[in-house]
mmCIF file of C-alpha atoms in Angstrom:
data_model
loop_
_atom_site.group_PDB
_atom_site.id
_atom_site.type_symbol
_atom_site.label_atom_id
_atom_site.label_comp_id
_atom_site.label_asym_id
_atom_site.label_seq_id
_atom_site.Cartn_x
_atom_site.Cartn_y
_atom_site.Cartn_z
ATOM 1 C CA UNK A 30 1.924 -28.143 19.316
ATOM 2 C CA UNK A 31 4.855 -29.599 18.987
ATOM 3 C CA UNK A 32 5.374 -33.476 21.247
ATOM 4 C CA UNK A 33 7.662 -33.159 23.582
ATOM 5 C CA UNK A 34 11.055 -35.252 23.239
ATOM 6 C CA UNK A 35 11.661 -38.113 25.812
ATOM 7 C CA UNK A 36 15.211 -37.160 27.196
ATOM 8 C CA UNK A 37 15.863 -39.590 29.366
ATOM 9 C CA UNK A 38 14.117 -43.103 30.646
ATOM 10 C CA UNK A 39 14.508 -45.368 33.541
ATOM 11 C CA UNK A 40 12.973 -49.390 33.356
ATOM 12 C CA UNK A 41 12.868 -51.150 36.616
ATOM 13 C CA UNK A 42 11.307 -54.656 37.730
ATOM 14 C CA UNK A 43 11.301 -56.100 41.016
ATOM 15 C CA UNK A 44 9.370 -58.331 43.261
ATOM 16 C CA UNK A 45 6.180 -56.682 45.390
ATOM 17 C CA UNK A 46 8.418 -56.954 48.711
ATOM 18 C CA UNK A 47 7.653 -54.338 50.951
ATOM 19 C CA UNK A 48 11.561 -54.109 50.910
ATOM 20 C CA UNK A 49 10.981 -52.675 48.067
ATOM 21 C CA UNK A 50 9.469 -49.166 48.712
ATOM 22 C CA UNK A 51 12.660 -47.882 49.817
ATOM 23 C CA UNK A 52 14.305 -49.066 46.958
ATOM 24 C CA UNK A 53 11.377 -47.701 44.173
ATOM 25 C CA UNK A 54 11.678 -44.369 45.915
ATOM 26 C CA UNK A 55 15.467 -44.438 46.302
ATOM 27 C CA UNK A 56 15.359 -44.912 42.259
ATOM 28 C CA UNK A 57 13.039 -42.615 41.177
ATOM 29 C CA UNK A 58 15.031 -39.936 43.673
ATOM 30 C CA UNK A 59 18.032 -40.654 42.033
ATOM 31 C CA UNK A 60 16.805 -40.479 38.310
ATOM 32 C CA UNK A 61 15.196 -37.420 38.422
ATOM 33 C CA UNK A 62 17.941 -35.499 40.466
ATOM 34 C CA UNK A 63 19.576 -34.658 37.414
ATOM 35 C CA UNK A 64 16.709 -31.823 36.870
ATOM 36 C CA UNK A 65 17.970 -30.401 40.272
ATOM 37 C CA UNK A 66 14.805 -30.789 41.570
ATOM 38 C CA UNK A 67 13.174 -28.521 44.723
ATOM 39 C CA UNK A 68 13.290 -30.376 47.876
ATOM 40 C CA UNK A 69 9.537 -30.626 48.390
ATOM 41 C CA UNK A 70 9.199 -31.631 44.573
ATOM 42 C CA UNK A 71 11.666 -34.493 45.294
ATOM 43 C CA UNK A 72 9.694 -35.573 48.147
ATOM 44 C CA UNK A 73 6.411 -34.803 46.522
ATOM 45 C CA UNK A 74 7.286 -37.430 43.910
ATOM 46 C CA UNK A 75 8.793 -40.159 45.679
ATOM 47 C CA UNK A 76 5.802 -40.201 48.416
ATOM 48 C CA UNK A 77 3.883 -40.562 44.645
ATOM 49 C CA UNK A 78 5.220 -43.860 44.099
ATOM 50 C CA UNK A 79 5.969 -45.087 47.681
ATOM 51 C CA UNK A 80 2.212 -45.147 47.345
ATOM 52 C CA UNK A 81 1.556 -46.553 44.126
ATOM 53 C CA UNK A 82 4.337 -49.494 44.748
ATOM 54 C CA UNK A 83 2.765 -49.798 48.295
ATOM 55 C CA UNK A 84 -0.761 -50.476 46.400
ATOM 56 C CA UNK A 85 0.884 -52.972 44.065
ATOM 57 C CA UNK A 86 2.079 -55.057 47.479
ATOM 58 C CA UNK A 87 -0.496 -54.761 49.423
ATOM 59 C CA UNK A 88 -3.537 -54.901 46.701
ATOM 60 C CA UNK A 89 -2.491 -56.308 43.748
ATOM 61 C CA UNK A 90 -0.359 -59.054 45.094
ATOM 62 C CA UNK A 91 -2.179 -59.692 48.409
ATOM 63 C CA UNK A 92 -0.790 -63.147 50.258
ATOM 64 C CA UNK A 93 1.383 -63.307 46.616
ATOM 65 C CA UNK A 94 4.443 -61.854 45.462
ATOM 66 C CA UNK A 95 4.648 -60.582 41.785
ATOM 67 C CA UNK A 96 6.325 -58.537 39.434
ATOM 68 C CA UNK A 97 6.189 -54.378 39.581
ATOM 69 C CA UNK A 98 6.973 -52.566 36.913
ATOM 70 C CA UNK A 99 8.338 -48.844 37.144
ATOM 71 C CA UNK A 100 8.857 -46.730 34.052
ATOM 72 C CA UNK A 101 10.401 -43.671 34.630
ATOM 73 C CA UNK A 102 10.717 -41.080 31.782
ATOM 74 C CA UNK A 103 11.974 -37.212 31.903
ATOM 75 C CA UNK A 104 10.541 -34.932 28.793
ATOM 76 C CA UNK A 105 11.399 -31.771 27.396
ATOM 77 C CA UNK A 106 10.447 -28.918 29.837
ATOM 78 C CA UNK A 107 11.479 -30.837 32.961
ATOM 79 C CA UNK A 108 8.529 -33.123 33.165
ATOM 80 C CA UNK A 109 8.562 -36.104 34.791
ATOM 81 C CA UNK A 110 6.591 -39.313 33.821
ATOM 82 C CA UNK A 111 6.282 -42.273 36.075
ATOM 83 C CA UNK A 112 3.937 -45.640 35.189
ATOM 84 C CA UNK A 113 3.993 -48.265 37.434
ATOM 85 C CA UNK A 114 2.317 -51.658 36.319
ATOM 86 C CA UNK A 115 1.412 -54.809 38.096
ATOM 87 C CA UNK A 116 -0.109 -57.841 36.562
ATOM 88 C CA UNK A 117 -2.046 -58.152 39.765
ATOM 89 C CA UNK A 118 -5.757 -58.543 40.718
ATOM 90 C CA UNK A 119 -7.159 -55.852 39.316
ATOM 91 C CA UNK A 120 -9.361 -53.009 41.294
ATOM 92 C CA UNK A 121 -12.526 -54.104 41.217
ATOM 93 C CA UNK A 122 -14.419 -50.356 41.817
ATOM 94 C CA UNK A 123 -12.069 -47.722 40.534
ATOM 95 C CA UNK A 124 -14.130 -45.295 41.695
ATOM 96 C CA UNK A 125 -14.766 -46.210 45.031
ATOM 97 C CA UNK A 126 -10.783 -46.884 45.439
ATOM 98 C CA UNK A 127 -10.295 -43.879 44.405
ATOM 99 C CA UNK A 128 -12.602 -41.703 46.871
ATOM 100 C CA UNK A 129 -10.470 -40.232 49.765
ATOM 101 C CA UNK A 130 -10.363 -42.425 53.040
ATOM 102 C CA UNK A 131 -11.970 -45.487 51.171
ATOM 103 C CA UNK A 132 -10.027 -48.996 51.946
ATOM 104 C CA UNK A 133 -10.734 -52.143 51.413
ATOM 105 C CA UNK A 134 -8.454 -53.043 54.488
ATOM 106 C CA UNK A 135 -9.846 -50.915 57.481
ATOM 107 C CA UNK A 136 -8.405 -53.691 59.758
ATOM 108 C CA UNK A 137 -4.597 -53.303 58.441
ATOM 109 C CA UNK A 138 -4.259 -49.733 59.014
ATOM 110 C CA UNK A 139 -4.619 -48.559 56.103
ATOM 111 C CA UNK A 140 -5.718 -45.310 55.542
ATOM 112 C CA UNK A 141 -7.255 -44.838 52.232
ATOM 113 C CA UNK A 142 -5.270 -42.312 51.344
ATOM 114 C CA UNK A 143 -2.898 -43.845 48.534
ATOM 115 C CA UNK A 144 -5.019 -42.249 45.275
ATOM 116 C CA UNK A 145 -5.422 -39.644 46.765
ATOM 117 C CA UNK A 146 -2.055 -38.494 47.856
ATOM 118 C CA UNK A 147 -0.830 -39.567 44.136
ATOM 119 C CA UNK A 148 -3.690 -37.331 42.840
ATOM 120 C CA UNK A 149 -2.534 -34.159 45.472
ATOM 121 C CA UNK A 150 1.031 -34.665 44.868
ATOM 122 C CA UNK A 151 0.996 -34.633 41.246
ATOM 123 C CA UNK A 152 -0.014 -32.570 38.073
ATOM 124 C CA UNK A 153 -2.059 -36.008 36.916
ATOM 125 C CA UNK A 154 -3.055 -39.311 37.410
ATOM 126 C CA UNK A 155 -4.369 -42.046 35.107
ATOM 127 C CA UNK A 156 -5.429 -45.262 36.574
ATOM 128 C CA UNK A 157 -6.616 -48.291 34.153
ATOM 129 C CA UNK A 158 -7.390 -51.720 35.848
ATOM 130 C CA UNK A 159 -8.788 -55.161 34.995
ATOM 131 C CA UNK A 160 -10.114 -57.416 36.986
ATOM 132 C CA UNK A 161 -7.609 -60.147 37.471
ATOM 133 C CA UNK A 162 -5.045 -58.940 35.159
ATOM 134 C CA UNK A 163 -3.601 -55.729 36.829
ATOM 135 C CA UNK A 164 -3.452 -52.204 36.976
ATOM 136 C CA UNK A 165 -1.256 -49.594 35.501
ATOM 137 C CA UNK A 166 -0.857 -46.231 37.425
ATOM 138 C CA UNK A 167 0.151 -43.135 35.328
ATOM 139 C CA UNK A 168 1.491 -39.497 36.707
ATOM 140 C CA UNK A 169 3.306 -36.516 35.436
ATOM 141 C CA UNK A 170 4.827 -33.715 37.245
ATOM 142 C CA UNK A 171 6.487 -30.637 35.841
ATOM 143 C CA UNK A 172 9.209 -29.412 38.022
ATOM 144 C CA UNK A 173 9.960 -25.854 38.494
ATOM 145 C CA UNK A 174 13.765 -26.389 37.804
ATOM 146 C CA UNK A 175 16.063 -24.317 39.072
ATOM 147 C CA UNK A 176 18.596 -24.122 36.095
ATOM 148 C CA UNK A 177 16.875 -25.357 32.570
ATOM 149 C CA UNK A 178 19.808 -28.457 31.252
ATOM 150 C CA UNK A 179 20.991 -28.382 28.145
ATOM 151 C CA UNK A 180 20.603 -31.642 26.318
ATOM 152 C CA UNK A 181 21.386 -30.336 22.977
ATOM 153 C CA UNK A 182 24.820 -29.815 23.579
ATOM 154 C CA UNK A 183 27.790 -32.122 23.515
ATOM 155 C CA UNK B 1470 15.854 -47.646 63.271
ATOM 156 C CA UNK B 1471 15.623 -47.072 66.717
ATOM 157 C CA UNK B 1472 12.374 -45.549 68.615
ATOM 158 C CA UNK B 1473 12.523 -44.239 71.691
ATOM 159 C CA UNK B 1474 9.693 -44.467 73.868
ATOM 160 C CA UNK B 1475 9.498 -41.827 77.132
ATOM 161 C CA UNK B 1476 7.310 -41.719 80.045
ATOM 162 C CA UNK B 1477 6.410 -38.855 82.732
ATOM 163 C CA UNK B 1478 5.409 -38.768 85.963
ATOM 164 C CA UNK B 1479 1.910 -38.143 84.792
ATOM 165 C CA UNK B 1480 1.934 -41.034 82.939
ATOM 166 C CA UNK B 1481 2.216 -39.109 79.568
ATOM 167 C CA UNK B 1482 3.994 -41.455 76.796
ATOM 168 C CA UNK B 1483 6.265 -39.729 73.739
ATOM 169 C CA UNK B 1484 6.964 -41.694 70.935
ATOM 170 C CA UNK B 1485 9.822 -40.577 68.959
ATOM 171 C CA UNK B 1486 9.559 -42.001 65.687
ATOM 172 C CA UNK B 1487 12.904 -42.009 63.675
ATOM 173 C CA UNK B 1488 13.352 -42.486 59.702
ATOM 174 C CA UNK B 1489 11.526 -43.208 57.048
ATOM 175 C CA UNK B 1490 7.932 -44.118 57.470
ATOM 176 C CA UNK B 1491 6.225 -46.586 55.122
ATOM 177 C CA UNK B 1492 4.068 -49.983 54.608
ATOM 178 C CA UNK B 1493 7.314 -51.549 55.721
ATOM 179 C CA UNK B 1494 8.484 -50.070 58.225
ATOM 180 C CA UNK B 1495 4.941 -49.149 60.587
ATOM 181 C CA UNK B 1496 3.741 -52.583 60.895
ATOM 182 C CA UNK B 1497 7.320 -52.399 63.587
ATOM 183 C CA UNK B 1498 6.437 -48.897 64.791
ATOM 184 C CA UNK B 1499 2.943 -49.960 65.055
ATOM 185 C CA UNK B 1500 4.283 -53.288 67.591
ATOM 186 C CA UNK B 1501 6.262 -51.051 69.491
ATOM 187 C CA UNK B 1502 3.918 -48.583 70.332
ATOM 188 C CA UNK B 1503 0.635 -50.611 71.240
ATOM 189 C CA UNK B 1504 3.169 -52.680 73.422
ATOM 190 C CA UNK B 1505 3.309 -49.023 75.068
ATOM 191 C CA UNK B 1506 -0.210 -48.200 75.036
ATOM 192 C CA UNK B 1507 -0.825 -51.910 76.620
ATOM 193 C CA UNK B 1508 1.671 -51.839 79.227
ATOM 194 C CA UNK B 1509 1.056 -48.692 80.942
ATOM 195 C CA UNK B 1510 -2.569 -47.109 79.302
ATOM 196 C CA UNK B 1511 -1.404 -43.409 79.005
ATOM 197 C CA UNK B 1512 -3.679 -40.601 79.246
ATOM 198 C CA UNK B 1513 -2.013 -39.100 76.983
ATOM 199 C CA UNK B 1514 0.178 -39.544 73.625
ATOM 200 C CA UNK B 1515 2.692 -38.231 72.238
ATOM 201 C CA UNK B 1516 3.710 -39.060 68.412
ATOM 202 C CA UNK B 1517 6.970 -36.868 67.469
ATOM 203 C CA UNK B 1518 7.748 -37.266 63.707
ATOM 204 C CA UNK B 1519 11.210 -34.448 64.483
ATOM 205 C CA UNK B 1520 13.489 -37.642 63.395
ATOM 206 C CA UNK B 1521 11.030 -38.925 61.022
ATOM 207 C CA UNK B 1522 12.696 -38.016 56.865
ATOM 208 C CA UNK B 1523 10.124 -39.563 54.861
ATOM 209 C CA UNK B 1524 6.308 -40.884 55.558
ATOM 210 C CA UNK B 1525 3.642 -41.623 53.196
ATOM 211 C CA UNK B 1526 -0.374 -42.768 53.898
ATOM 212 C CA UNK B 1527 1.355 -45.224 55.744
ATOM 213 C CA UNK B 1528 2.223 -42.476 58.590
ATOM 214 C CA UNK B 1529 -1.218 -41.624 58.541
ATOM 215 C CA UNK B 1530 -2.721 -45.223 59.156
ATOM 216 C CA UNK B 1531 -0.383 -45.754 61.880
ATOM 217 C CA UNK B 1532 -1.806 -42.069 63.481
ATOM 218 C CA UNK B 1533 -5.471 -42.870 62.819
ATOM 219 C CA UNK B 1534 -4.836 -46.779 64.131
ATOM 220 C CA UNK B 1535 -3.296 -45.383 67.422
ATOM 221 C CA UNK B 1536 -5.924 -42.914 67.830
ATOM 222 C CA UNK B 1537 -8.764 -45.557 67.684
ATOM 223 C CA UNK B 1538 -6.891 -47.509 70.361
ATOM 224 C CA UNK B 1539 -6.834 -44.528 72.465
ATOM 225 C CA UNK B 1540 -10.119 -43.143 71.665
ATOM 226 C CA UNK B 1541 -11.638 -46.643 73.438
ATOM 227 C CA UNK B 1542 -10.269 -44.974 76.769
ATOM 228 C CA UNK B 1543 -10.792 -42.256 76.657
ATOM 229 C CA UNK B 1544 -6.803 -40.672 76.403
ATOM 230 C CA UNK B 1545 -5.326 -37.952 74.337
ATOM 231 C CA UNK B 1546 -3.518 -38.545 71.028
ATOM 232 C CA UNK B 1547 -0.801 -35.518 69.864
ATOM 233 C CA UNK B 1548 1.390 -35.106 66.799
ATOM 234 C CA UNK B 1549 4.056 -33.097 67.572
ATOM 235 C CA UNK B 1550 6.940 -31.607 65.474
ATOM 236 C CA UNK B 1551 5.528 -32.515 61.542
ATOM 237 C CA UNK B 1552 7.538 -30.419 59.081
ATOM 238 C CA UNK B 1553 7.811 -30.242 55.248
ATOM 239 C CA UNK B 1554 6.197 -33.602 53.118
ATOM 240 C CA UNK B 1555 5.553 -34.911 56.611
ATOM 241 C CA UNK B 1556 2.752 -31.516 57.265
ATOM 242 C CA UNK B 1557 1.598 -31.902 53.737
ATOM 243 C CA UNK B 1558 0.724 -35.690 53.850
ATOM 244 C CA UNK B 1559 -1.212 -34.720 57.407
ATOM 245 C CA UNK B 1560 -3.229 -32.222 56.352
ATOM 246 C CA UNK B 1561 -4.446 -34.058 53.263
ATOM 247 C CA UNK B 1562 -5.692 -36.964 55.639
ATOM 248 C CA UNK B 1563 -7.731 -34.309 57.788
ATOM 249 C CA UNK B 1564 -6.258 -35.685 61.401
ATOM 250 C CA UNK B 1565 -5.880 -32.367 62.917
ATOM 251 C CA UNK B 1566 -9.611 -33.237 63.620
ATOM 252 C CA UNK B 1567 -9.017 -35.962 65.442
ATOM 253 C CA UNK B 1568 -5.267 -34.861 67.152
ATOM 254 C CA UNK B 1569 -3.879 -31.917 68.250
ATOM 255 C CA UNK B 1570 -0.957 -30.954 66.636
ATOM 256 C CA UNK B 1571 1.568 -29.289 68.647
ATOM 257 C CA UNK B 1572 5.324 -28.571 68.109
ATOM 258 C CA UNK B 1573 8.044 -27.944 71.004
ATOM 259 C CA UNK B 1574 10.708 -29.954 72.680
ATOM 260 C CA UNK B 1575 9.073 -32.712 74.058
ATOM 261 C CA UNK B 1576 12.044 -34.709 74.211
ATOM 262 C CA UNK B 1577 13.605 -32.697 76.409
ATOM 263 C CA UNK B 1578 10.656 -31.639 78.644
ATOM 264 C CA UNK B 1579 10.087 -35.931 78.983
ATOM 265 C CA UNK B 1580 14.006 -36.648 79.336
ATOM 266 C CA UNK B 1581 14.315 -33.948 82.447
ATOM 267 C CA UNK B 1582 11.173 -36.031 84.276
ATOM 268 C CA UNK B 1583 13.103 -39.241 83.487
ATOM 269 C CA UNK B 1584 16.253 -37.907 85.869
ATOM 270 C CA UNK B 1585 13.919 -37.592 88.669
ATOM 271 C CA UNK B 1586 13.509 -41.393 88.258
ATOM 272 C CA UNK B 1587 10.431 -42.142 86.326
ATOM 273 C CA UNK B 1588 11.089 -45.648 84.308
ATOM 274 C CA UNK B 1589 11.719 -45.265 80.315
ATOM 275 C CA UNK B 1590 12.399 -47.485 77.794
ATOM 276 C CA UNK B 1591 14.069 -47.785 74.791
ATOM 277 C CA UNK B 1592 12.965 -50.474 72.476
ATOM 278 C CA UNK B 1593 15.651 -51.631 69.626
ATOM 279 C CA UNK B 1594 13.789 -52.336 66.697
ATOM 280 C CA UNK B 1595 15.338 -55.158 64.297
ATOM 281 C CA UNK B 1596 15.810 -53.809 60.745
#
């Protein structure tokens, strides 16, 4: 089979500021409205990485403030890739993070839910961690585009 | 942002949550409210998310907190008026075992009882 082409690609930094959320979602929203994307794609997506920036804040960089990365690419086919990396603490227990309603911050509100709405809301999701020297979320989604764009001509 | 807080006569509290809910922005909801919940106990309340454009797990940690809270005496928690993302996110938590989910004009049905001179307040949130 044929790999697909990277069409288009989006690089973004910033500090873990809850501030921030808004403006990681207000990015990705804007990048990958070119595909003319449904509105409950478009929201499916951005709730995708209002959580995963929202783990990087509140987990990775707890009591600190560090650098998120956001890499936003759009293949061939209308498929959107999105890795976010911090160079945070690192999840000790991937597996237990990743169960449905588990947190390791009952107190804050928090309701365990981030992994699992990334997981629902996408097609997939990779998650590699290290203790102490971060984690790196991956997710695709292929959109059901409403009119296929034409990036072959001009 | 602005949320509106409503009482009734029957000391029922609405909650009209406006915006985009996130980490951010609930740790201001969550103030406002349990300043609510503190001040007059209601039996019963009322979360609208009508206003509400965006929420993410965050929504759903600010339901389940408020629930606890009212769970302790023994008043009623319901979300009211959850459309789209906002449904979607609500179902995957599972909380329409612990609320009831209702939708209807609540604002209106609390705003009529406030004419006939029950006290309501609307709290300014900074930004």
């Amino acid at each position: 089979m044929k790999k697909s082409r990277v069409l288009n690609e989006l690089k973004a930094e910033f500090p873990s500021l809850s501030e921030n959320e808004a403006l990681a979602r207000l990015l990705v929203s804007g990048f990958i409205s070119q595909l003319n994307p449904m509105v409950d794609e478009l929201s499916d997506v951005k709730t995708a990485v209002s959580e995963a920036v929202t783990n990087c804040i509140v987990h990775a960089y707890r009591n600190t403030v560090g650098k998120v990365r956001m890499l936003v690419r759009i293949y061939d086919g209308s498929e959107v890739y999105i890795r976010i990396t911090d160079t945070g603490c690192g999840i000790e227990n991937l597996d237990k993070a990743m169960e449905p309603l588990f947190t390791s911050s009952p107190d804050e509100d928090r309701a365990g839910l981030g992994f699992t709405v990334m997981e629902s809301f996408m097609d997939t999701l990779s998650v590699r961690s290290a203790l102490g020297k971060g984690t790196t979320v991956t997710m695709r989604k292929k959109l059901r585009s409403r009119v296929q764009k034409d990036y072959n001509a001009g | 942002m602005t949320t509106r807080i409503l009482f009734d006569e029957k000391n029922r509290c609405l909650v009209m949550l406006e915006g985009e809910i996130d980490h951010h922005n609930a740790s201001q909801i969550r103030m406002k409210v349990d300043l609510a919940i503190d001040t007059h106990c209601p039996a019963e309340l009322y979360l609208d998310f009508s206003g509400v454009s965006f929420m993410d797990s965050s929504g759903i940690g600010l339901v389940m907190g408020r629930y606890r809270i009212l769970r302790e005496y023994g008043a009623k928690l319901f979300v009211t008026n959850c459309k789209g993302s906002i449904r979607k996110v609500m179902q995957l938590s599972g909380m329409s075992r612990l609320a009831e989910f209702v939708d209807g004009n609540f604002e209106g049905q609390f705003e009529r009882t406030n004419k006939e001179g029950v006290k309501n307040e609307e709290v300014q949130s900074v930004k």
